[in-house]
Coordinates of C-alpha atoms in Angstrom, one line a residue:
M188 CA 87.2 83.3 114.6
D189 CA 87.5 79.5 114.9
I190 CA 90.0 77.4 116.7
N191 CA 92.1 76.9 113.6
F192 CA 92.4 80.7 113.2
N193 CA 93.7 80.9 116.8
K194 CA 96.2 78.0 116.3
N195 CA 97.5 79.5 113.1
E196 CA 97.8 83.0 114.7
D197 CA 99.8 81.6 117.6
H198 CA 102.1 79.6 115.2
N199 CA 102.8 82.5 112.9
K200 CA 103.4 85.0 115.7
L201 CA 105.9 82.6 117.2
L202 CA 107.7 82.5 113.8
I203 CA 107.8 86.3 113.9
T204 CA 109.2 86.3 117.4
D205 CA 111.9 83.8 116.4
L206 CA 112.7 86.0 113.3
K207 CA 113.1 89.1 115.4
Q208 CA 115.3 87.3 118.0
K209 CA 117.6 85.9 115.4
F210 CA 117.9 89.2 113.7
A211 CA 118.6 91.1 116.9
K212 CA 121.7 88.8 117.4
I213 CA 122.8 89.3 113.8
K214 CA 122.7 93.1 114.2
L215 CA 125.4 92.9 116.8
G216 CA 127.8 91.8 114.0
G217 CA 131.0 90.6 115.5
G218 CA 129.8 91.2 119.0
E219 CA 129.5 93.8 121.7
K220 CA 133.3 93.8 122.5
R221 CA 134.2 94.6 119.0
I222 CA 131.5 97.3 118.8
E223 CA 133.1 98.8 122.0
K224 CA 136.5 98.7 120.4
L225 CA 135.3 100.6 117.3
H226 CA 133.7 103.3 119.6
N227 CA 137.0 103.6 121.4
E228 CA 138.7 104.3 118.1
G229 CA 136.3 107.1 117.5
K230 CA 134.4 105.2 114.9
M231 CA 130.7 104.4 114.4
T232 CA 129.5 100.9 113.5
A233 CA 128.2 100.2 110.0
R234 CA 124.5 100.3 111.3
E235 CA 125.1 103.5 113.2
R236 CA 126.6 105.1 110.1
I237 CA 123.6 104.1 108.0
D238 CA 121.1 105.2 110.6
Y239 CA 122.8 108.6 110.8
L240 CA 123.0 109.0 107.0
L241 CA 119.3 108.1 106.3
D242 CA 116.5 110.5 106.9
A243 CA 115.0 110.1 110.4
N244 CA 111.5 108.7 110.6
A245 CA 111.5 107.7 106.9
K246 CA 111.0 104.1 105.9
N247 CA 113.9 101.9 104.8
I248 CA 114.4 98.2 104.0
E249 CA 117.4 96.1 104.6
I250 CA 118.7 93.8 101.8
G251 CA 120.3 90.5 102.8
G252 CA 120.1 90.9 106.6
F253 CA 120.4 87.1 107.0
V254 CA 123.2 86.7 104.4
G255 CA 125.8 84.3 105.8
Y256 CA 123.5 82.9 108.5
G257 CA 124.8 79.5 109.6
M258 CA 127.7 79.7 107.1
Y259 CA 131.4 79.9 107.7
E260 CA 131.1 78.6 111.3
E261 CA 134.6 77.1 111.0
H262 CA 135.9 80.7 110.4
G263 CA 133.9 82.3 113.2
G264 CA 130.8 83.1 111.2
C265 CA 130.0 86.1 109.0
P266 CA 126.8 87.9 110.2
S267 CA 125.0 89.7 107.4
G268 CA 127.9 88.8 105.2
G269 CA 130.0 91.4 106.9
V270 CA 128.3 94.2 105.1
V271 CA 125.0 96.1 105.7
V272 CA 122.9 97.1 102.7
K273 CA 119.8 99.3 103.0
I274 CA 117.4 101.1 100.6
G275 CA 116.3 104.4 102.2
Y276 CA 116.1 108.1 101.8
I277 CA 118.9 110.7 102.0
K278 CA 117.5 114.3 102.0
G279 CA 114.3 112.8 100.5
K280 CA 116.1 111.0 97.7
Q281 CA 115.9 107.2 97.5
C282 CA 119.4 105.6 97.6
V283 CA 121.2 102.3 98.1
V284 CA 123.7 102.4 101.0
V285 CA 126.4 99.8 101.4
A286 CA 128.5 99.8 104.6
N287 CA 131.3 97.3 105.6
D288 CA 130.9 96.0 109.1
A289 CA 134.4 96.3 110.6
T290 CA 133.3 94.2 113.6
V291 CA 133.2 91.1 111.4
K292 CA 136.8 90.1 110.6
A293 CA 137.8 93.7 110.2
G294 CA 135.3 94.0 107.4
A295 CA 137.0 91.4 105.3
W296 CA 135.3 90.1 102.2
F297 CA 134.0 86.5 102.3
P298 CA 132.6 84.9 99.2
I299 CA 129.0 85.7 100.3
T300 CA 130.1 89.3 100.9
A301 CA 131.0 89.8 97.3
K302 CA 127.7 88.3 96.3
K303 CA 125.8 90.7 98.5
N304 CA 127.7 93.7 97.3
L305 CA 127.0 92.7 93.7
R306 CA 123.3 92.4 94.6
A307 CA 123.4 95.9 96.0
Q308 CA 124.9 97.2 92.8
E309 CA 122.4 95.2 90.7
I310 CA 119.6 97.0 92.5
A311 CA 121.2 100.4 92.0
M312 CA 121.7 99.6 88.3
E313 CA 118.2 98.2 87.6
N314 CA 116.5 101.1 89.3
R315 CA 119.1 103.8 88.5
L316 CA 119.4 104.7 92.2
P317 CA 122.3 106.6 93.7
I318 CA 124.6 104.3 95.6
I319 CA 126.7 105.2 98.7
Y320 CA 129.6 103.1 99.8
L321 CA 130.8 103.4 103.4
V322 CA 134.2 101.7 103.2
D323 CA 135.9 100.1 106.2
S324 CA 137.4 96.8 105.1
A325 CA 140.6 94.8 105.4
G326 CA 140.1 93.4 101.9
V327 CA 139.6 89.8 100.7
Y328 CA 139.4 87.1 103.5
L329 CA 142.5 85.3 102.4
P330 CA 141.7 81.7 103.7
L331 CA 138.8 81.7 101.2
Q332 CA 140.5 83.8 98.4
D333 CA 139.9 81.0 95.8
E334 CA 136.2 81.4 96.2
I335 CA 136.1 85.2 95.8
F336 CA 138.9 86.4 93.5
P337 CA 138.9 85.2 89.9
D338 CA 135.5 84.2 88.6
K339 CA 132.9 86.3 86.7
E340 CA 130.7 87.0 89.7
H341 CA 133.5 87.5 92.2
F342 CA 135.3 90.5 93.6
G343 CA 136.4 92.0 90.3
R344 CA 132.9 92.3 89.0
I345 CA 132.3 95.0 91.6
F346 CA 134.8 97.4 89.9
R347 CA 133.3 96.5 86.5
N348 CA 129.9 97.6 87.8
N349 CA 131.5 100.8 89.2
A350 CA 132.6 101.6 85.6
Q351 CA 129.3 100.6 84.1
M352 CA 127.2 102.7 86.6
S353 CA 129.4 105.7 85.9
S354 CA 128.7 105.3 82.1
M355 CA 125.0 105.0 82.9
G356 CA 125.0 108.3 84.9
I357 CA 124.2 106.6 88.2
T358 CA 125.6 108.6 91.1
Q359 CA 128.2 106.8 93.2
I360 CA 129.7 108.4 96.4
A361 CA 132.3 106.7 98.7
A362 CA 133.5 107.5 102.1
V363 CA 136.6 105.8 103.3
M364 CA 136.0 105.5 107.1
G365 CA 138.6 102.8 107.9
S366 CA 140.8 100.4 106.0
C367 CA 140.7 100.4 102.2
V368 CA 143.4 98.1 100.9
A369 CA 144.6 96.3 97.8
G370 CA 142.0 95.7 95.0
G371 CA 139.3 97.2 97.3
A372 CA 141.0 100.6 97.0
Y373 CA 139.6 100.8 93.5
L374 CA 135.9 100.9 94.6
P375 CA 135.9 104.4 96.2
I376 CA 138.2 105.8 93.6
M377 CA 136.0 104.6 90.8
S378 CA 133.1 106.4 92.4
D379 CA 132.1 109.9 91.3
E380 CA 133.2 111.5 94.5
A381 CA 135.3 110.1 97.4
M382 CA 136.1 111.4 100.8
I383 CA 138.3 110.0 103.6
V384 CA 138.1 110.4 107.4
D385 CA 141.3 111.9 108.9
K386 CA 143.4 109.5 111.0
T387 CA 141.0 106.6 110.8
G388 CA 140.7 106.2 107.0
S389 CA 143.5 104.9 104.8
I390 CA 143.8 103.8 101.2
F391 CA 146.7 101.9 99.7
L392 CA 147.4 99.0 97.3
A393 CA 149.8 97.5 99.9
G394 CA 150.2 98.4 103.6
S395 CA 153.4 99.3 105.3
Y396 CA 154.4 95.8 106.2
L397 CA 154.0 94.6 102.6
V398 CA 155.8 97.6 101.2
K399 CA 158.7 96.9 103.6
A400 CA 158.8 93.2 102.5
A401 CA 158.4 94.0 98.8
I402 CA 160.7 97.0 98.2
G403 CA 162.5 97.6 101.5
E404 CA 160.9 101.0 102.2
A405 CA 160.1 101.8 105.8
I406 CA 157.0 103.9 106.1
D407 CA 153.9 104.2 108.4
N408 CA 150.4 103.6 107.1
E409 CA 149.3 107.2 107.8
T410 CA 152.1 108.7 105.7
L411 CA 151.6 106.0 103.1
G412 CA 147.9 106.4 102.5
G413 CA 146.2 108.5 105.1
A414 CA 143.8 111.4 104.6
T415 CA 146.4 114.2 104.3
T416 CA 148.4 112.1 101.8
H417 CA 145.4 111.5 99.5
C418 CA 143.7 114.9 99.9
E419 CA 146.9 117.1 99.6
I420 CA 149.6 115.0 97.8
S421 CA 148.1 112.3 95.6
G422 CA 144.7 113.9 94.9
V423 CA 143.2 110.4 95.1
T424 CA 140.3 111.6 97.3
D425 CA 138.2 114.8 97.0
Y426 CA 137.4 115.6 100.6
K427 CA 139.0 115.2 104.0
A428 CA 136.5 114.7 106.9
K429 CA 137.4 115.2 110.5
D430 CA 135.3 112.2 111.7
D431 CA 132.5 109.8 110.7
K432 CA 129.7 112.3 111.2
D433 CA 131.5 115.0 109.2
A434 CA 131.9 112.5 106.3
L435 CA 128.2 111.5 106.5
D436 CA 127.1 115.1 106.6
R437 CA 129.1 115.8 103.5
I438 CA 127.4 112.9 101.7
K439 CA 124.0 114.3 102.7
N440 CA 124.9 117.7 101.2
I441 CA 126.1 116.2 97.9
V442 CA 122.9 114.0 97.6
S443 CA 120.7 117.0 98.4
K444 CA 121.9 118.7 95.2
I445 CA 121.3 115.8 92.8
G446 CA 118.8 116.7 90.0
N447 CA 115.5 115.1 89.3
F448 CA 115.3 111.8 87.4
D449 CA 113.2 110.7 84.4
K450 CA 110.3 108.6 85.6
A451 CA 109.0 105.3 84.3
G452 CA 105.5 106.6 84.9
F453 CA 103.9 103.9 87.0
N454 CA 100.4 104.9 88.1
R455 CA 100.0 106.0 91.7
E456 CA 97.1 107.5 93.7
K457 CA 96.8 108.4 97.3
S458 CA 97.5 105.5 99.5
Q459 CA 94.8 103.8 101.5
K460 CA 95.1 101.2 104.2
P461 CA 93.5 97.8 103.7
A462 CA 89.9 97.7 104.9
F463 CA 90.5 94.4 106.5
D464 CA 92.9 94.1 109.5
E465 CA 96.4 93.1 108.2
K466 CA 97.2 91.3 111.4
E467 CA 94.5 88.7 110.5
I468 CA 97.0 87.3 108.0
Y469 CA 98.6 85.5 111.0
G470 CA 95.4 83.6 111.6
I471 CA 94.5 82.9 107.9
L472 CA 97.9 81.5 106.9
P473 CA 97.8 77.8 108.1
K474 CA 100.3 76.1 110.3
A475 CA 100.2 72.9 108.3
R476 CA 101.7 73.0 104.8
N477 CA 99.0 70.9 103.3
E478 CA 96.0 72.7 104.8
Q479 CA 93.7 74.7 102.6
Y480 CA 93.1 78.5 102.8
D481 CA 91.8 81.2 100.5
M482 CA 94.6 83.3 99.1
N483 CA 92.0 86.0 98.3
E484 CA 91.7 86.6 102.0
I485 CA 95.5 87.3 102.2
I486 CA 95.3 89.6 99.2
K487 CA 92.5 91.6 100.8
R488 CA 94.7 92.4 103.7
L489 CA 97.6 93.5 101.6
V490 CA 96.0 95.9 99.0
D491 CA 94.6 99.4 99.4
N492 CA 91.0 99.5 100.7
S493 CA 91.0 95.7 100.3
E494 CA 89.8 96.3 96.7
F495 CA 90.9 93.6 94.2
D496 CA 89.6 93.4 90.6
T497 CA 90.0 89.8 89.6
Y498 CA 90.8 88.8 86.0
K499 CA 89.2 85.6 84.6
D500 CA 87.9 84.8 88.1
G501 CA 86.1 81.6 87.1
Y502 CA 88.8 80.2 84.9
G503 CA 92.1 78.5 85.9
Q504 CA 91.3 79.0 89.5
T505 CA 94.5 77.6 91.0
I506 CA 96.1 80.9 90.1
I507 CA 94.5 84.1 91.1
T508 CA 95.1 87.2 88.8
G509 CA 93.8 90.7 89.2
Y510 CA 94.5 94.4 89.6
A511 CA 94.8 96.3 92.8
R512 CA 96.8 99.1 94.5
I513 CA 99.5 98.8 97.1
D514 CA 100.3 102.0 99.0
G515 CA 98.7 103.8 96.1
W516 CA 100.7 102.1 93.3
A517 CA 98.8 100.2 90.7
V518 CA 99.8 96.5 90.6
G519 CA 98.9 93.3 88.8
I520 CA 98.9 90.4 91.2
V521 CA 99.6 86.8 90.2
A522 CA 99.0 84.5 93.2
N523 CA 98.7 80.7 93.9
Q524 CA 95.5 79.4 95.3
R525 CA 95.9 76.5 97.8
T526 CA 92.2 75.7 98.2
V527 CA 91.0 72.6 96.4
L528 CA 88.6 73.7 93.7
K529 CA 86.3 72.3 91.0
S530 CA 87.5 73.1 87.5
K531 CA 85.2 74.3 84.7
T532 CA 84.6 70.7 83.7
G533 CA 83.6 69.8 87.3
E534 CA 86.8 68.0 88.2
M535 CA 88.7 68.6 91.4
Q536 CA 91.9 70.7 91.2
F537 CA 94.5 70.5 93.9
G538 CA 95.4 73.8 95.5
G539 CA 98.9 75.2 95.1
V540 CA 99.3 73.3 91.8
I541 CA 99.6 75.0 88.4
Y542 CA 97.3 73.5 85.8
S543 CA 97.2 74.2 82.0
D544 CA 94.2 76.6 82.3
S545 CA 95.8 78.5 85.2
A546 CA 99.1 78.8 83.4
D547 CA 97.2 80.1 80.3
K548 CA 95.4 82.6 82.3
A549 CA 98.5 83.9 84.0
T550 CA 100.3 84.2 80.7
R551 CA 97.5 86.4 79.3
F552 CA 97.4 88.5 82.4
I553 CA 101.2 89.1 82.5
A554 CA 101.0 90.2 78.8
N555 CA 98.1 92.6 79.7
C556 CA 100.1 94.2 82.6
N557 CA 103.1 94.7 80.3
Q558 CA 100.9 96.4 77.7
K559 CA 99.4 98.7 80.4
K560 CA 102.7 99.4 82.1
I561 CA 101.6 97.9 85.5
P562 CA 104.2 96.4 87.8
L563 CA 103.7 92.7 88.7
V564 CA 103.5 91.2 92.2
F565 CA 103.9 87.4 92.4
I566 CA 102.6 85.8 95.6
Q567 CA 104.0 82.3 95.8
D568 CA 102.5 79.3 97.5
V569 CA 103.1 76.7 94.8
T570 CA 104.0 73.0 94.8
G571 CA 104.6 72.8 91.0
F572 CA 102.8 72.0 87.8
M573 CA 100.2 69.2 87.6
V574 CA 101.6 65.8 86.6
G575 CA 100.0 62.7 85.3
S576 CA 98.9 61.4 81.9
K577 CA 95.9 63.7 81.6
S578 CA 98.0 66.8 82.2
E579 CA 100.8 65.6 79.9
H580 CA 98.4 64.7 77.1
G581 CA 96.7 68.1 77.6
G582 CA 100.0 69.9 77.0
I583 CA 101.0 71.1 80.5
I584 CA 104.6 71.5 79.4
K585 CA 103.6 73.8 76.5
D586 CA 101.3 75.8 78.7
G587 CA 103.9 76.0 81.5
A588 CA 106.5 77.1 78.9
K589 CA 104.2 79.9 77.8
M590 CA 103.9 81.2 81.4
V591 CA 107.7 80.9 82.0
N592 CA 108.3 82.8 78.7
A593 CA 105.9 85.6 79.7
V594 CA 107.6 86.0 83.1
A595 CA 111.1 85.9 81.6
N596 CA 110.3 88.5 78.9
S597 CA 108.2 90.8 81.1
V598 CA 109.6 94.4 80.9
V599 CA 107.6 95.9 83.8
P600 CA 109.2 95.5 87.2
K601 CA 108.4 92.3 89.1
F602 CA 108.3 91.7 92.8
T603 CA 108.0 88.2 94.4
V604 CA 106.7 87.4 97.9
I605 CA 107.1 83.8 99.0
V606 CA 104.4 83.1 101.6
G607 CA 104.4 79.3 101.7
N608 CA 105.6 76.6 99.4
S609 CA 108.0 77.4 96.5
Y610 CA 108.8 74.1 94.9
G611 CA 110.2 73.0 91.6
A612 CA 109.3 74.6 88.3
G613 CA 106.5 76.4 90.2
N614 CA 109.2 78.6 91.7
Y615 CA 110.3 79.5 88.1
A616 CA 106.9 80.2 86.7
M617 CA 106.0 82.4 89.7
C618 CA 109.1 84.6 89.2
G619 CA 111.7 83.0 91.3
K620 CA 115.2 84.5 91.8
A621 CA 116.3 83.3 88.3
Y622 CA 113.7 85.5 86.6
D623 CA 115.0 88.8 87.9
P624 CA 112.4 90.2 90.3
R625 CA 113.4 93.6 91.4
L626 CA 112.9 92.4 95.0
I627 CA 112.2 88.9 96.2
F628 CA 111.5 88.2 99.9
A629 CA 109.9 85.5 102.0
W630 CA 107.7 85.3 105.0
P631 CA 108.9 83.1 107.9
S632 CA 106.4 80.5 106.8
A633 CA 108.1 80.0 103.4
E634 CA 109.9 76.9 102.1
L635 CA 112.1 76.8 98.9
A636 CA 113.1 73.5 97.4
V637 CA 112.9 71.3 94.3
M638 CA 110.0 69.4 96.0
G639 CA 108.4 69.2 99.5
G640 CA 110.5 67.8 102.3
T641 CA 108.4 64.6 103.0
Q642 CA 108.3 63.7 99.3
A643 CA 112.0 64.3 98.8
A644 CA 113.0 62.5 101.9
K645 CA 110.9 59.4 100.9
V646 CA 112.5 59.3 97.4
L647 CA 116.0 59.7 98.9
A648 CA 115.4 57.2 101.6
Q649 CA 114.2 54.6 99.1
I650 CA 117.4 55.1 97.1
E651 CA 119.6 54.8 100.2
T652 CA 117.8 51.7 101.6
S653 CA 118.0 50.1 98.1
S654 CA 121.7 50.8 98.1
L655 CA 122.2 49.3 101.6
K656 CA 120.3 46.2 100.5
A657 CA 122.4 45.9 97.4
K658 CA 125.5 45.8 99.7
G659 CA 124.0 42.9 101.6
E660 CA 122.9 44.9 104.7
T661 CA 119.7 44.0 106.5
V662 CA 117.2 46.9 106.4
D663 CA 114.2 46.5 108.6
E664 CA 111.4 49.0 109.5
V665 CA 113.5 50.5 112.3
K666 CA 116.5 51.1 109.9
E667 CA 114.2 52.5 107.2
K668 CA 112.7 55.0 109.7
E669 CA 116.2 55.9 110.9
V670 CA 117.4 56.6 107.3
F671 CA 114.2 58.6 106.5
D672 CA 114.4 60.7 109.7
K673 CA 118.1 61.5 109.0
I674 CA 117.4 62.6 105.4
K675 CA 114.2 64.5 106.4
A676 CA 116.1 66.5 109.1
R677 CA 118.8 67.5 106.6
Y678 CA 116.2 68.4 103.9
D679 CA 114.1 70.4 106.3
E680 CA 117.2 72.6 107.1
Q681 CA 117.8 73.2 103.4
V682 CA 114.2 74.2 102.7
S683 CA 114.1 76.7 105.5
P684 CA 113.7 80.4 104.6
Y685 CA 116.8 81.1 106.6
Y686 CA 118.8 78.7 104.5
A687 CA 117.6 80.6 101.4
A688 CA 118.2 84.0 102.8
S689 CA 121.7 83.2 104.0
R690 CA 122.7 82.4 100.4
L691 CA 120.8 85.4 99.0
W692 CA 118.3 83.3 97.1
T693 CA 115.9 85.8 98.7
D694 CA 116.6 89.4 99.7
A695 CA 115.1 89.1 103.1
I696 CA 112.7 87.3 105.5
V697 CA 110.1 89.8 106.5
D698 CA 107.1 90.1 108.8
P699 CA 103.9 89.9 106.6
L700 CA 102.9 93.3 108.0
D701 CA 106.0 94.8 106.2
T702 CA 105.0 93.4 102.8
R703 CA 103.3 96.6 101.7
T704 CA 106.4 98.7 102.5
W705 CA 108.7 96.4 100.6
I706 CA 106.5 96.5 97.5
S707 CA 105.9 100.2 97.6
M708 CA 109.5 101.1 98.1
G709 CA 110.4 98.6 95.3
I710 CA 108.0 100.2 92.8
E711 CA 109.2 103.7 93.8
A712 CA 112.8 102.6 93.1
A713 CA 111.8 101.1 89.8
N714 CA 110.0 104.3 88.8
H715 CA 113.5 105.9 88.6
S716 CA 114.2 103.7 85.5
P717 CA 112.1 104.3 82.4
I718 CA 111.2 101.1 80.5
E719 CA 113.3 101.0 77.3
K720 CA 112.3 97.6 75.9
K721 CA 109.1 96.4 74.4
F722 CA 107.3 93.3 75.7
N723 CA 107.9 90.5 73.2
M724 CA 107.2 86.8 73.9
G725 CA 109.6 85.7 71.1
V726 CA 109.1 82.4 69.3
L727 CA 106.5 80.3 71.1
Q728 CA 104.3 77.3 70.3
V729 CA 100.7 78.2 70.6

């Protein structure tokens, strides 16, 4: 081990520590006082409900844990978007669980809450997984209603998805464990089965105060829409539960009786741990964004028995392609190579850049994986496509378009891991969020942006200083540096993996050591959904 390895290891371990500290605070939701208030009401928190529902000692992954991070500060914040989403196992069956966090504005829906709920439904629909809703929400957060109510990807889309999932035969179970008001009342009732907790759960289109104001009727909320009303009078709900645990136990019993599913048939053998120590990833991944490293060394610490069968190893070397297994599942890996290399013609190729030959290789490999029904794993550390006259004359746009086309039309499930840079069109070609990866997640070392921070800041600073000069202002070196530093600080915040995760551009920020679990559980989920389309590249210039 050299000194650089130790420096990298220290740096990356500090990033992991920072990640864990931030997330520990997020998991408190609205804070300890509000958690205590819930407990005094005889209710469990959203995370406690999910922990009780999921099988003990079984793996699970959390989607969107950092959603809302740093957002809505003027409204008091919205930790985890006010809703907790996990993929885990209930009685051995893989499910998606969605639980409103009543400690955050009484579980009210912020704009990002709707986006996160839609993402949970998207995962359930893509993978045909049962989805469980644990409802405890005051409805739309009214101060921001214009950002959540009327548009296509807003609140109403959730009920549209309820209906579509029902027609697809995807099991939906809802437990009303607190407030369930106004339009939100449709979500549990559009599920296959709904239950309500006695005395704490309530369902109505309008609460007692609004009923009084609207029609002059005086009635209390329990009589209006409590458990007894809906289980014995209206018939809106199917089961009455005496408390949270009773409702969750009933969900377990229902899920335990769901029949087997048709499988997509992805290849799996007995899982083997990597032969190389996974923890060495911390020392291999460099601290500096422009420092070289060999992506093959990262891959060897992610795949079973560290066995990686490379495809076209000596050609298009700034992208690595090959076959491996992750937790027993067969995968095709497409990864960026940051090491500076010599091309087949003896010329130097910059690491992390996609050249025509590497794009061509990746396109062919993606097509092969689709033909063989092998899930794809994209490992991103990409600065973009190569620019300059030689690349343009060589048809880099055409070759890049082929790769984008292959990624877009791929029918096997795709999974994206952002380990370093994720800039510009490189993000797209390497299966960014716009290209429908089943799961997309980042390591704390990741950056997402249209270009690198220093480059972008220089361009923006030049534009701003030119504008100041045009206005007749004096711009000396000190002023230029001040402008650059200000822009660079703002840009650095926006390229942070936390900025991306807060807006759900990625599903999570994870410790590199959890990568295998995320990919394995993702492929297991995808195996619930047989492939119905054939791979077709469409019309393409060759």
